[in-house]
CSV table of C-alpha atoms in Angstrom, one decimal:
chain,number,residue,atom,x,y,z
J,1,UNK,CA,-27.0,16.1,-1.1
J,2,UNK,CA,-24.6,15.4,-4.1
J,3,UNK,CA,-20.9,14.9,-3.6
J,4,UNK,CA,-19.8,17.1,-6.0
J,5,UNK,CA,-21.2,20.2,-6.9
J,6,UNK,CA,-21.5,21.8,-11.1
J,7,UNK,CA,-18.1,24.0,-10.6
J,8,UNK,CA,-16.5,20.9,-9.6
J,9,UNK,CA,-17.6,18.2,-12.6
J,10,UNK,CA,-16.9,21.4,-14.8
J,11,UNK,CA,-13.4,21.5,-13.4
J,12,UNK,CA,-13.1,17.7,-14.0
J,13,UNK,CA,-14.4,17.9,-17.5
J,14,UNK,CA,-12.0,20.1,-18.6
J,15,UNK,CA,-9.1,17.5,-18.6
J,16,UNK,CA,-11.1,15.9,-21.2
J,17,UNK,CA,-11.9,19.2,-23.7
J,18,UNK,CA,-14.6,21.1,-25.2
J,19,UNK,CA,-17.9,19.2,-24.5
J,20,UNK,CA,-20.8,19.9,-22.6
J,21,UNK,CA,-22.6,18.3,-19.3
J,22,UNK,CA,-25.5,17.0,-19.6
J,23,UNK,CA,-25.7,15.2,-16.3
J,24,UNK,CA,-23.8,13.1,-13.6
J,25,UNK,CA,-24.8,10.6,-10.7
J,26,UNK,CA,-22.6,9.0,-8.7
J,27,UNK,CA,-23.0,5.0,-7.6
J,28,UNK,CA,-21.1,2.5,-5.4
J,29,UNK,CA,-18.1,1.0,-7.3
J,30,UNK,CA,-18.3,-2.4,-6.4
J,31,UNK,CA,-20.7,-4.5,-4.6
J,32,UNK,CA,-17.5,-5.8,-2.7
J,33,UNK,CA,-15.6,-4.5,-0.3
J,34,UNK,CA,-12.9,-2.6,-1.9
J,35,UNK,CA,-10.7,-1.0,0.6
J,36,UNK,CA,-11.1,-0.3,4.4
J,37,UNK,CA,-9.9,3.5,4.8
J,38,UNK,CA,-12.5,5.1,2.5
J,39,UNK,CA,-15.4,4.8,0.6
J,40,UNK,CA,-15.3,3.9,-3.8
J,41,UNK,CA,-17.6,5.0,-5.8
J,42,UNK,CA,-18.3,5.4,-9.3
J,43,UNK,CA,-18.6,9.1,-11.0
J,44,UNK,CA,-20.7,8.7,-14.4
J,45,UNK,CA,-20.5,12.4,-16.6
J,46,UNK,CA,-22.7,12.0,-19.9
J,47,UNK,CA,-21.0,14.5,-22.4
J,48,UNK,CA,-22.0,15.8,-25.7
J,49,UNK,CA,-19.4,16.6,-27.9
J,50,UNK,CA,-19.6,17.5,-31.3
J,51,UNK,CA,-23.0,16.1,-31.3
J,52,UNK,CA,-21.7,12.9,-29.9
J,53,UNK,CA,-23.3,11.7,-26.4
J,54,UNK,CA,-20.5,9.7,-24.2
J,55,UNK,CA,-20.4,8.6,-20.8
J,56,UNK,CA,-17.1,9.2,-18.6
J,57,UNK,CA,-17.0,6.9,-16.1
J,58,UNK,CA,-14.6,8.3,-13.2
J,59,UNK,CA,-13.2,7.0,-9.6
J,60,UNK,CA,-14.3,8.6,-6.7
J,61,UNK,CA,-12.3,8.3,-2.7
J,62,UNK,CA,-14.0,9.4,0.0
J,63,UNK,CA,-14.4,9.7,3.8
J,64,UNK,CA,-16.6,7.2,5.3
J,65,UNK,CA,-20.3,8.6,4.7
J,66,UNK,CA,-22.1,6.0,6.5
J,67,UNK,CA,-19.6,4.6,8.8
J,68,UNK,CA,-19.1,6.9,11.5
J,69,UNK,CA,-16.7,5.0,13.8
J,70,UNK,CA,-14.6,4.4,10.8
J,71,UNK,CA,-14.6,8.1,9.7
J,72,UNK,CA,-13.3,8.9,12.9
J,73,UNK,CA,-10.7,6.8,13.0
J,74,UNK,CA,-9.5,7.8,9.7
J,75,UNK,CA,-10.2,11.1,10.9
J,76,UNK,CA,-7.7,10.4,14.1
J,77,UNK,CA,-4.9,8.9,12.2
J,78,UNK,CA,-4.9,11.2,9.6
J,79,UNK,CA,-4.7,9.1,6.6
J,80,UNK,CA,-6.8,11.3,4.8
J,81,UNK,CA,-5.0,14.5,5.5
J,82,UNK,CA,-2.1,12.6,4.9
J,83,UNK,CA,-2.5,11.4,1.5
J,84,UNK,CA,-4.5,15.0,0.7
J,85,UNK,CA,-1.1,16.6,1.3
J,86,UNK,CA,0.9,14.0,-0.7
J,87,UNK,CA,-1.1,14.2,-3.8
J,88,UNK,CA,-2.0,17.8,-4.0
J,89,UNK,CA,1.4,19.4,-2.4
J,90,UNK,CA,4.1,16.6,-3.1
J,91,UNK,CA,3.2,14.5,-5.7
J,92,UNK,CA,2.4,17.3,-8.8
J,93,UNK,CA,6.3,17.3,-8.5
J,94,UNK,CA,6.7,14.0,-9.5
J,95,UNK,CA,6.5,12.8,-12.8
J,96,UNK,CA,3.1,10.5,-13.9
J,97,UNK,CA,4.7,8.7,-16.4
J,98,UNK,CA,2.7,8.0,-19.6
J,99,UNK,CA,2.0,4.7,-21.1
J,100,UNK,CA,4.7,1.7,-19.7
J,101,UNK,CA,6.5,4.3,-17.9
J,102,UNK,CA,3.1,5.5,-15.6
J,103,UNK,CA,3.5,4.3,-12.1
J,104,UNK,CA,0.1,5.4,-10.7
J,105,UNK,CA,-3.9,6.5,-12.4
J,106,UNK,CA,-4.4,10.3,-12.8
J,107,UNK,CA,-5.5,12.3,-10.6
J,108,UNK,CA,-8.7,15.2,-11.8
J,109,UNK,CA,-10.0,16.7,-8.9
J,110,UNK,CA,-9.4,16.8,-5.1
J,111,UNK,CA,-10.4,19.0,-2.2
J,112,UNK,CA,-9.6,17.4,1.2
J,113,UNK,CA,-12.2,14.8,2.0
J,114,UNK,CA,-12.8,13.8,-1.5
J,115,UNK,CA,-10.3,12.2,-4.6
J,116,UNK,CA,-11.8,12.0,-8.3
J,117,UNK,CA,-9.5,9.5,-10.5
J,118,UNK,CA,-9.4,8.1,-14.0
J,119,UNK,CA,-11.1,4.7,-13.3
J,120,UNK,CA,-8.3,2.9,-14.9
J,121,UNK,CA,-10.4,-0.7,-15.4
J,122,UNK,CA,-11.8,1.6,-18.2
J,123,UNK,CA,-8.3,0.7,-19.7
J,124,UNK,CA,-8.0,-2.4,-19.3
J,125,UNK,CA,-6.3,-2.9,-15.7
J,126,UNK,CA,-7.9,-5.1,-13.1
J,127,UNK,CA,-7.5,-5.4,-9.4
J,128,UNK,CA,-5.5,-8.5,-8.7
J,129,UNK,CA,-7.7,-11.4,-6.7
J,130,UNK,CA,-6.7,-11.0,-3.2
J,131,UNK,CA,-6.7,-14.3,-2.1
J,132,UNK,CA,-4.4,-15.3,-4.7
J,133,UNK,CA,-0.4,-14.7,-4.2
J,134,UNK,CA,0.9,-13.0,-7.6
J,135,UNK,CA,3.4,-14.9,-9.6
J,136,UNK,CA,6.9,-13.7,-11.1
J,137,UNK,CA,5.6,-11.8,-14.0
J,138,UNK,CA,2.8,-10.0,-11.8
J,139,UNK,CA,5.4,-9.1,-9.0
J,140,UNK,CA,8.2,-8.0,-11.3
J,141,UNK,CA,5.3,-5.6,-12.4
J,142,UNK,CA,4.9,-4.3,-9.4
J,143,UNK,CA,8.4,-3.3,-8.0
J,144,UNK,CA,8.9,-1.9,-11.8
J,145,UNK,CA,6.3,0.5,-10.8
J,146,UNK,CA,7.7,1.0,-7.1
J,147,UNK,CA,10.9,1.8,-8.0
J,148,UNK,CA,9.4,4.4,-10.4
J,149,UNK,CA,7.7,5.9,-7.8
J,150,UNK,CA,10.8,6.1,-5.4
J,151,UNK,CA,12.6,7.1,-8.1
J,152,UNK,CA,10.9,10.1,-8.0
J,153,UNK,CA,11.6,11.2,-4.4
J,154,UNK,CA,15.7,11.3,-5.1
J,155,UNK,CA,14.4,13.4,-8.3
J,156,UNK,CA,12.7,15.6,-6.8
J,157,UNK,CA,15.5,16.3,-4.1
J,158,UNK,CA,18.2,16.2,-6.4
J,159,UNK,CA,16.6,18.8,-8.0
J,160,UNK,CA,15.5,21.1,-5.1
J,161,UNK,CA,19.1,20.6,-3.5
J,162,UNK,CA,20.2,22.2,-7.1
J,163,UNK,CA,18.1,25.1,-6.8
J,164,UNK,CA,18.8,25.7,-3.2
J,165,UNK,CA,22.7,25.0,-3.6
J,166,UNK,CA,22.4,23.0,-0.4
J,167,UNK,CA,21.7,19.8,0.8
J,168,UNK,CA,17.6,19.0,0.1
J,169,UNK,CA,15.5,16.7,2.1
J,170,UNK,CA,11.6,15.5,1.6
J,171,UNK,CA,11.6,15.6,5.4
J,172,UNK,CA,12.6,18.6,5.9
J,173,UNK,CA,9.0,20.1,4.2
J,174,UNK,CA,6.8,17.2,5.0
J,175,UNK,CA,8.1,15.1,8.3
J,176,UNK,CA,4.5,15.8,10.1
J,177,UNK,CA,2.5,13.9,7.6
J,178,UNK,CA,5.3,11.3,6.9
J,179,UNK,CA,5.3,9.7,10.5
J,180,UNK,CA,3.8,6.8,11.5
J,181,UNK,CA,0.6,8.4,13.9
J,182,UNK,CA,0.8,7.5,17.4
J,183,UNK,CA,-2.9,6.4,17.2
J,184,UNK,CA,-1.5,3.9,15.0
J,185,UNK,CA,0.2,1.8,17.9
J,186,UNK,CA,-3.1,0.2,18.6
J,187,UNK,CA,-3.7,-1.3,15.4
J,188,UNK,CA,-0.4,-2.5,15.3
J,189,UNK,CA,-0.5,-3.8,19.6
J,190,UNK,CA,-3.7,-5.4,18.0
J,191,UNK,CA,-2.2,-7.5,15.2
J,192,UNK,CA,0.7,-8.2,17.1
J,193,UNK,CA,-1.5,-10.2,19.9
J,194,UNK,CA,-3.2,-12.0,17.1
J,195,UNK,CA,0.5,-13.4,15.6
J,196,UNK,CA,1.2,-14.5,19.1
J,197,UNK,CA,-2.3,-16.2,19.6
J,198,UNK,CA,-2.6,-17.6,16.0
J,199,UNK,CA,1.1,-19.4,16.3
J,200,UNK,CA,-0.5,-20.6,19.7
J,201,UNK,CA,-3.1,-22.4,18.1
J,202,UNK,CA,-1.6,-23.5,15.0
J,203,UNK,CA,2.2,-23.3,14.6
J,204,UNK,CA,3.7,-26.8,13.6
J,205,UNK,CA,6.4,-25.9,16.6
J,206,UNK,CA,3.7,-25.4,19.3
J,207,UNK,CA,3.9,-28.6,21.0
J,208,UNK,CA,8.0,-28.3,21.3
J,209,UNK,CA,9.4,-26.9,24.6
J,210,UNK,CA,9.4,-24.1,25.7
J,211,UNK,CA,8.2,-22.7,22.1
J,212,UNK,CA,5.0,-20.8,23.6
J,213,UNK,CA,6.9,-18.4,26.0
J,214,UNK,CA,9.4,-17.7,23.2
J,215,UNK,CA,6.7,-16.6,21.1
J,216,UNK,CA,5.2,-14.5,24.0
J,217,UNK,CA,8.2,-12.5,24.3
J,218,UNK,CA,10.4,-12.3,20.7
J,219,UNK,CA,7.3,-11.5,18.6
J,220,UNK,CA,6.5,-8.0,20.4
J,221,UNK,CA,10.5,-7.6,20.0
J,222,UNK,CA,10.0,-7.6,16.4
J,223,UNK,CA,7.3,-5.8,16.1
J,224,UNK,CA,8.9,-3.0,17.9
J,225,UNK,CA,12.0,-3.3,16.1
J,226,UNK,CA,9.5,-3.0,12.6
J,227,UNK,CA,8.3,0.1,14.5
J,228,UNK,CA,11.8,1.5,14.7
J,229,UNK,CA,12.8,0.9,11.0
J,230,UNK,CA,9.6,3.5,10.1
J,231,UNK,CA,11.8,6.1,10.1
J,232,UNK,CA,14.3,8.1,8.2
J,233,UNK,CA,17.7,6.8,8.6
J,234,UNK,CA,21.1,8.0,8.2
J,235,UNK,CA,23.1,4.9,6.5
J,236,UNK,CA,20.8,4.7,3.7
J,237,UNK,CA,19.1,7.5,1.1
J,238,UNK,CA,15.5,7.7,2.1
J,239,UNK,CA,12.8,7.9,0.2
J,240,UNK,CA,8.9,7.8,0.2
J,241,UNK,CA,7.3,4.3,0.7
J,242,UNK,CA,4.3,3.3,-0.3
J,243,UNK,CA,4.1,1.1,2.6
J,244,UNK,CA,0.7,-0.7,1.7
J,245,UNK,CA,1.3,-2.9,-1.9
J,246,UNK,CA,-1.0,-5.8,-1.5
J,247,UNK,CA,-3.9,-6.6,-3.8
J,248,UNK,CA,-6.4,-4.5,-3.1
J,249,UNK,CA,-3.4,-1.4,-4.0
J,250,UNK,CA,-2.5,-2.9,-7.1
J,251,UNK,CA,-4.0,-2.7,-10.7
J,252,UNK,CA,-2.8,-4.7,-13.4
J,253,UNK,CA,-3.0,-5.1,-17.3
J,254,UNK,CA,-1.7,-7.2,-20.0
J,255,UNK,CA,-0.2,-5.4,-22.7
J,256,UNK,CA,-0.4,-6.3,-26.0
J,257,UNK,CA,3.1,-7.7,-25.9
J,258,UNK,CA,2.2,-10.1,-23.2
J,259,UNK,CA,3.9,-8.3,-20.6
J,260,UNK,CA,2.2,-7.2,-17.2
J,261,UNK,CA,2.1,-3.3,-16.1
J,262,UNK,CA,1.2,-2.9,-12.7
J,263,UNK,CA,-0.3,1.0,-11.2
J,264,UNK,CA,-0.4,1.7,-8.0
J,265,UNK,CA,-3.0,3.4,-5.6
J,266,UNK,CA,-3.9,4.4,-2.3
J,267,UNK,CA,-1.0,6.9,-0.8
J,268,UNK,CA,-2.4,7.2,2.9
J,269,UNK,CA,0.3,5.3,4.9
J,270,UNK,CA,3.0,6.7,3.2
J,271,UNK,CA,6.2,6.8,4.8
J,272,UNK,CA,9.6,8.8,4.5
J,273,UNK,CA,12.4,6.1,5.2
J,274,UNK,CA,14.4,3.1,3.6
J,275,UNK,CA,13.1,2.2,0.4
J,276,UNK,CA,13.9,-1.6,1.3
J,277,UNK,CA,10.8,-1.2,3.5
J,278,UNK,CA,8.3,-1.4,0.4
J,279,UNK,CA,10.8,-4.1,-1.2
J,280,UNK,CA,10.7,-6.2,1.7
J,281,UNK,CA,6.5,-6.1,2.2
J,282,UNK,CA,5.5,-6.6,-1.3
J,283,UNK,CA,7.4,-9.8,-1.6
J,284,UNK,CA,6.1,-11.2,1.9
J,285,UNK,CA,2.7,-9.8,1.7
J,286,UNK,CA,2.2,-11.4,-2.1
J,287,UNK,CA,4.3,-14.6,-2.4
J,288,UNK,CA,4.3,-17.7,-1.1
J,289,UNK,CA,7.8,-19.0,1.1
J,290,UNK,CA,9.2,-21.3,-1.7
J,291,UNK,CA,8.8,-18.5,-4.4
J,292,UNK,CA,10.8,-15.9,-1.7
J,293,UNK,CA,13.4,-18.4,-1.1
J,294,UNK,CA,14.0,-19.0,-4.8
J,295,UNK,CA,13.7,-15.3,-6.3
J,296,UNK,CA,14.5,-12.8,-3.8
J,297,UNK,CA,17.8,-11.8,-5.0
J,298,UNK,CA,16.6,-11.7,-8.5
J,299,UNK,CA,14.1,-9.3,-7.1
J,300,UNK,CA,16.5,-7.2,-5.2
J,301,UNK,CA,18.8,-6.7,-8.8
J,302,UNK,CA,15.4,-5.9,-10.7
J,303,UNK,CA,14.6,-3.2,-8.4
J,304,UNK,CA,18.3,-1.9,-8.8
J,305,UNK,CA,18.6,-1.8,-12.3
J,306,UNK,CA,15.1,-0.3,-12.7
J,307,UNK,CA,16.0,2.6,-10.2
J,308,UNK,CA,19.3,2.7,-12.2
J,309,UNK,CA,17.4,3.2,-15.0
J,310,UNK,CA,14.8,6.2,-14.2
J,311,UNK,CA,17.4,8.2,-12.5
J,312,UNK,CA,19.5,7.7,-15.8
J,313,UNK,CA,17.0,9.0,-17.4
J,314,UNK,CA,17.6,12.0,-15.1
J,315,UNK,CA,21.1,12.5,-15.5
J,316,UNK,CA,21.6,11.2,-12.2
J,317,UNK,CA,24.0,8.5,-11.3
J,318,UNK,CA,22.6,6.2,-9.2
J,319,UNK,CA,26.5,5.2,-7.8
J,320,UNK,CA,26.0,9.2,-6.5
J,321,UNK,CA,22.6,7.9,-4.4
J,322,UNK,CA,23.3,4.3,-3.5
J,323,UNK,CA,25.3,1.6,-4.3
J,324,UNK,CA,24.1,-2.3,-4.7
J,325,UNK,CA,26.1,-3.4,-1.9
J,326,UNK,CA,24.1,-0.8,0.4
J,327,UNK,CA,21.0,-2.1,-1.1
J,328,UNK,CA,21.2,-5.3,-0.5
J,329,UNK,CA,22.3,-4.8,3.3
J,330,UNK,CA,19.2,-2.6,3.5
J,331,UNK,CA,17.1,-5.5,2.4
J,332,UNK,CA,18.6,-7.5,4.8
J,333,UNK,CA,17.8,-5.3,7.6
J,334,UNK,CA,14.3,-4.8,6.2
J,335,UNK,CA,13.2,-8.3,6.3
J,336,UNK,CA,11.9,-7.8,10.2
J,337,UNK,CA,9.5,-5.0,8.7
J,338,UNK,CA,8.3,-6.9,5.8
J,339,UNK,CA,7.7,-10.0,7.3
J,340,UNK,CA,6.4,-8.7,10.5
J,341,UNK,CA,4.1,-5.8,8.4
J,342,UNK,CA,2.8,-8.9,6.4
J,343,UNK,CA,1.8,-10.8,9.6
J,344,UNK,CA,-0.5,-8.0,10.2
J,345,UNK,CA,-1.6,-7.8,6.3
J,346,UNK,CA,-1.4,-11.6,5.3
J,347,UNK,CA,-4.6,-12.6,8.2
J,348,UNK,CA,-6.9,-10.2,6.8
J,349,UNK,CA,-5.8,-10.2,2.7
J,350,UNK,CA,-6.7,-14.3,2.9
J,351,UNK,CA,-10.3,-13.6,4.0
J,352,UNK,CA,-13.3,-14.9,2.3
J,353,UNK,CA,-15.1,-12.2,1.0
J,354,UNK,CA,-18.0,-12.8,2.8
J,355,UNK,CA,-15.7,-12.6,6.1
J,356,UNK,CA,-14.0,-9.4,5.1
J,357,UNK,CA,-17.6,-7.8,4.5
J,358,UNK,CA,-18.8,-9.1,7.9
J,359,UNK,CA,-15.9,-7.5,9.8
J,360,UNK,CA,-14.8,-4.7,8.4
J,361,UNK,CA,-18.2,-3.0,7.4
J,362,UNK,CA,-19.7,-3.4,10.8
J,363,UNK,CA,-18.7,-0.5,13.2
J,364,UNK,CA,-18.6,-2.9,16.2
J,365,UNK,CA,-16.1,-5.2,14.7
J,366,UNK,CA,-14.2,-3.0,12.6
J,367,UNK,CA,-13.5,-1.4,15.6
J,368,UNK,CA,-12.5,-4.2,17.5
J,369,UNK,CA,-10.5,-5.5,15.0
J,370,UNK,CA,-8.9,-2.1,14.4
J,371,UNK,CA,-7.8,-1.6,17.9
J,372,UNK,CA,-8.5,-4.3,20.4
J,373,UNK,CA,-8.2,-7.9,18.5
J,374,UNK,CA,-8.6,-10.0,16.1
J,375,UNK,CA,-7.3,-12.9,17.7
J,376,UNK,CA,-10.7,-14.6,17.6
J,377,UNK,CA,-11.9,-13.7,14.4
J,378,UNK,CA,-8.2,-14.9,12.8
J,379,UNK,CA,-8.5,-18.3,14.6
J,380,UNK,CA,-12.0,-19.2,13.6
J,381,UNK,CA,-11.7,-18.4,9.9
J,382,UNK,CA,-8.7,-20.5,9.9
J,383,UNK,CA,-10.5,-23.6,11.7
J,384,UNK,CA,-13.1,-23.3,9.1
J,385,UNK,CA,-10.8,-22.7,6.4
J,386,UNK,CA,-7.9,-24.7,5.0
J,387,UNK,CA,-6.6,-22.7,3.0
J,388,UNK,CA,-6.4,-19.7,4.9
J,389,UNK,CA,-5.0,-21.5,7.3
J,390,UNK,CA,-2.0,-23.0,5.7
J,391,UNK,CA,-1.6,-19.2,3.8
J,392,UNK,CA,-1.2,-17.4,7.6
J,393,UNK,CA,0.8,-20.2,9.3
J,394,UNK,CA,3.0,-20.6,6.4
J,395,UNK,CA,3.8,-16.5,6.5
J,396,UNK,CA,4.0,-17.1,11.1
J,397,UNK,CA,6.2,-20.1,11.1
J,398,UNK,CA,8.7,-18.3,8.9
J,399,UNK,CA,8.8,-15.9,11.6
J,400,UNK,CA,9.5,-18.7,14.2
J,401,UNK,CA,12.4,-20.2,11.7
J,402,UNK,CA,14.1,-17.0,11.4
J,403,UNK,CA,14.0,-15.4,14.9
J,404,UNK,CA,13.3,-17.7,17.2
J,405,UNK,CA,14.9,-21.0,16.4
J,406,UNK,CA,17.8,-19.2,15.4
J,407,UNK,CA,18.1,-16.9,18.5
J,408,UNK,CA,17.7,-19.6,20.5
């Protein structure tokens, strides 16, 4: 049975002009793992127009077709309803961009367990390699992009609180797909338990006294103090997160003036809360200690002036929203969620590809990885590799430096 049906590749074909069909298949994207909430594929159109015979080559998101215990957990945490909602209700408010300015690929057709995209490596842009950490040209590309897309969400209230001559919040419409599910918690308990086992086995501190049940108890205080930060607050302007910005999220290209643009994709874990959140993750879930210690604040003002910039652009005074002083204090209180969101994201972005395949694509093992542990898997793929190894435990003993040594 095909995916799509002739009304619907007529539909897409439109965005593109007058031509006509004269067939479409559909094939896997990539022979690598791509992502782990949905299935990629590639949709190939052959047009004629004008006499002219050209193939469109489009992106495809899906539910899980042969994966069943990963459709229904999808299914159960509603990432897929979630980012449905976003892109066909929320997001046709926000502006696209074109050319520098665009922030994410465009979006051609979409019905509620399927996504049809411009395949944006038809452009040029290419996934980043997710074992590598990005360097300062590659991550300034990225919160460029983020802030963009935040930049949007003030927009878009400023705008509706206008038109209602009141007070307009995203929340207000959307709070039931901006939450963090409850089914969620397991994932999380999950990752958590591996942090505590993984510093166990390998944290340069492990042999110090009474290091171990310090560990056992400050690291599920963190993670539960993350939890609480996943929420709209009331000291800062909220806005909606991304949430997710590691490799596999993140396309890049070099323009022809040598600098990087970065797009981003994949809305499903969105969030409606402190902007600082995404700040915070990106730069732990993509750089290395030394390069946080020595660029973070550059970081923070790059955000700041970028955000300054789009809602300039917009007639809206950023001083009127937030002010840098605010900002940074947000960071500051966002650090527990980026680090702690990385300690969950780090383990499984360093796998080998051959690892990733074998755990993630298996219903047994995603599973267990998913929602009871991946303690075991985390520890043996480190004793085998080095480099994964000193990756994770440089990202967990971080964790032990700032809140346990310093607690203590």
């Amino acid at each position: 049975m095909e995916l799509l049906n002739q009304s619907e590749i007529e539909s897409i074909v439109k965005h593109y002009g007058p031509s006509t069909i004269l067939k479409w298949y559909t094939e896997d994207y990539s022979d690598k793992l791509l992502g782990y909430l949905g299935d990629h594929l590639r949709l190939v159109i052959t047009l004629n127009s004008n006499g002219i015979e050209k193939d469109l080559k489009l992106f495809i998101k899906c539910i899980p077709r042969n994966n069943k215990w990963k459709a229904k957990y999808i299914k159960e945490l509603m990432f897929f309803q979630k980012e449905y909602i976003m892109l066909s209700k929320l997001f046709i408010n926000f502006k696209d961009g074109e050319g520098s300015s665009k922030w994410r690929p465009k979006l051609l057709y979409i019905r509620k367990d399927l996504f049809v995209f411009e395949d944006v490596t038809e452009f040029g842009y290419q996934m980043p390699y997710h074992r590598s950490t990005m360097d300062y040209d590659e991550l300034v590309s990225v919160i460029n992009a983020m802030a963009k897309f935040h930049a949007q969400s003030i927009i878009y209230e400023e705008r509706k609180s206008k038109e209602l001559n009141r007070k307009y919040r995203i929340w207000e419409d959307y709070s039931e797909y901006l939450n963090e599910p409850e089914k969620g918690q397991s994932w999380r308990d999950a990752g958590a338990r591996a942090v505590v086992d993984f510093l166990k086995t390998y944290s340069k501190y492990r042999s110090q006294t009474d290091y171990i049940k310090y560990v056992e108890v400050v690291i599920p205080m963190l993670f539960d103090c993350a939890a609480n930060l996943m929420k709209p607050r009331s000291e800062c302007r909220n806005v909606i997160i991304h949430r997710d910005l590691w490799t596999n999220n993140i396309f890049f290209k070099k323009l022809d003036n040598g600098q990087i643009h970065a797009l981003i994709v994949d809305y499903q874990t969105v969030l409606y809360c402190s902007p600082m959140l995404d700040l915070s993750s990106v730069i732990y879930f993509n750089t290395t200690r030394s390069f946080r210690d020595q660029n973070t604040d550059e970081l923070i003002d790059l955000y700041y002036n970028m955000l300054t910039e789009e809602l300039r652009l917009e007639d809206i005074d950023i001083l009127n929203i937030i002010d840098k002083k605010s900002i940074v204090k947000s960071y500051q209180q966002s650090i527990v969620f980026g680090i702690t969101q990385a300690a969950l994201i780090v383990p499984i972005i360093a796998m080998s590809d051959e690892m990733r395949e074998r755990t993630f694509e298996n219903p047994e093992s995603c599973e267990k990885v998913n929602v009871v542990s991946r303690s075991e898997e985390f520890i043996y793929l480190a004793k085998q590799d080095e480099g994964y190894r000193n990756r994770v435990i440089e990202l967990l003993d971080e964790i032990s430096d700032r809140y346990i040594f310093l607690s203590t």
